[in-house]
């Protein structure tokens, strides 16, 4: 008789950490998704191990039904995720075995509806593309680094074709599928029905159909967002992670996995190759991966970037140079993209006269102005009273400079009424169809301005973009995050890549800090310099990739109770601990965090989880909740 250890996919944390033994039918092995009798009802579960004997004194019940089979490697992957990210096996297994809905009527596949038409393969690859492909064919993990339009996507396509020739499948991850209809279209043009699409915008039935096509081996190329890394593909040969610097690869709810790390793990388990591609790679990837470089943009030069010093310009948010650029478009035609990345975080304090941003002396992050007029560090809890004058130049003009996308839209309508305005932010483009409609309108309209949050800087290739502008580059720099400079650099460089792909383009960056390193280096398109400096800074501070971070975030009904819990936690942990530091309140809840720098994130996360489990009853009574985030992407 064969038995299987089954993890029932139930949500209760107490149960979801356990395995139960059942009698297996013939043929069912590790990776089988089954229905089993469980308590007084039944549950869905996954066989995580086949065993010869049942535990002593247990008479296992038989499995009721085998629903389908997952590649066994996905079971190992899920169990690894549960451990590394401090989740439970059941929750991690839900990622690889999502609930399946009933069959539905035939309908056009999402790939057909959600892709733009692609282009044919180029007659000849460039030497640097050939070189990259030759290395990729040898296997391993690589960083494919090259400016926007340098032919990275073509390398993914060719590498996928090579894998297919050897009978192996490919997973292509893109940050947000709604922003990548062109990428999807190119894969579809090249590989036809062999392409499947997976992302959260699909209906349950669509997802089920796509997963079945993948599991049956009909679809050998999967294009999708973060969760597509769990595609039930057998014989995986290649994973491409496009725009690998993008934050959306991190899931911000339990299990808090990072698809880029999971990609590396899955590739290691299945002997596959990974290609991480970006024009603005993460310092982590720059330091750790073999670099394959595509040196030049195909068909056009990178556009010149002009930095506009807002200390010397009236008229924010529309400075004279920016208005002049927009006026030219109104007159001669063309398109403009304006980025104003105003997110819902209390901004930092700037000096209007000299551009100083107030920073934490210990953490090298910007201090955040709180309601109580204190400047606080969200890393370590350092606090100082908000100054009445600038400590550098004595100016009393300290300000949070502010304009959101709506104010910008109003000013544009007044100042350049000839231009058609298309706003793109979470308010106007919440759903994929709205987003697609806005992008189509922009593509088809001359004298149009696409304005919005960081969405506008991502992945689109539009013809005729004569001007790209960052309206307020200080927004990002002011964020209290160790990655603030990295993100600003990426955003400015990415936006610059949207301009002048087919016509001479221009880029304008408005800032109160024209000398800020990320802006100056982005203006020169100097990615290697920025990353070298950034890595040096991270080394000094003991930040990733030199050490790992583990973050414990507590929400509580009072400020004191949350901080007290973290103080107790801190006493039970060793290592390099920052905090507890209070964070700003969200929805009436107080929040606080403890951040650890460590070389052993798994051990530290496991210890934290044990301490939290012990405190759970008291926490429940006091209304406290806690999450542990391993390798957090924002703080
Ligand atoms: P990236 O992914 O780096 O932005 P793409 O792969 O999209 O770059 O390439 C940019 C443009 O250049 C595309 O239109 C693509 O078809 C074209 N292209 C790519 N490789 C070549 C090549 N070897 N010869 C000619 N055109 C190419
Ligand atoms: Zn000053
Ligand atoms: Zn600090």
XYZ file of C-alpha atoms and ligand atoms in Angstrom, residues 119-120 122 124-126 129 146-155 186 298 461 501, ligand 1:
48
model
C 6.526 42.450 -35.539
C 8.497 39.955 -37.563
C 14.756 40.960 -37.711
C 19.869 39.625 -38.716
C 20.762 39.732 -35.062
C 23.363 42.175 -33.826
C 22.592 39.887 -29.268
C 20.800 47.429 -22.261
C 18.926 50.681 -22.782
C 15.288 50.730 -23.830
C 15.076 49.682 -27.443
C 18.421 47.874 -27.529
C 16.873 44.545 -28.494
C 16.378 42.771 -25.161
C 12.907 41.495 -26.028
C 14.336 40.094 -29.255
C 16.842 38.153 -27.146
C 5.402 39.913 -30.148
C 18.528 50.269 -32.265
C 6.534 52.006 -27.158
C 12.470 56.206 -30.256
P 14.072 46.319 -25.762
O 13.347 45.090 -25.319
O 15.487 46.395 -25.277
O 13.312 47.589 -25.507
P 13.393 45.458 -28.442
O 13.739 44.018 -28.495
O 11.967 45.824 -28.278
O 14.263 46.221 -27.340
O 13.984 46.141 -29.751
C 13.702 47.477 -30.110
C 13.297 47.527 -31.572
O 14.373 47.109 -32.396
C 12.143 46.627 -31.901
O 11.318 47.257 -32.818
C 12.796 45.392 -32.473
O 11.973 44.713 -33.377
C 13.993 45.979 -33.178
N 15.122 45.046 -33.231
C 15.548 44.205 -32.259
N 16.632 43.510 -32.666
C 16.909 43.929 -33.923
C 17.912 43.611 -34.884
N 18.862 42.713 -34.638
N 17.865 44.241 -36.070
C 16.925 45.151 -36.347
N 15.947 45.501 -35.492
C 15.928 44.911 -34.289
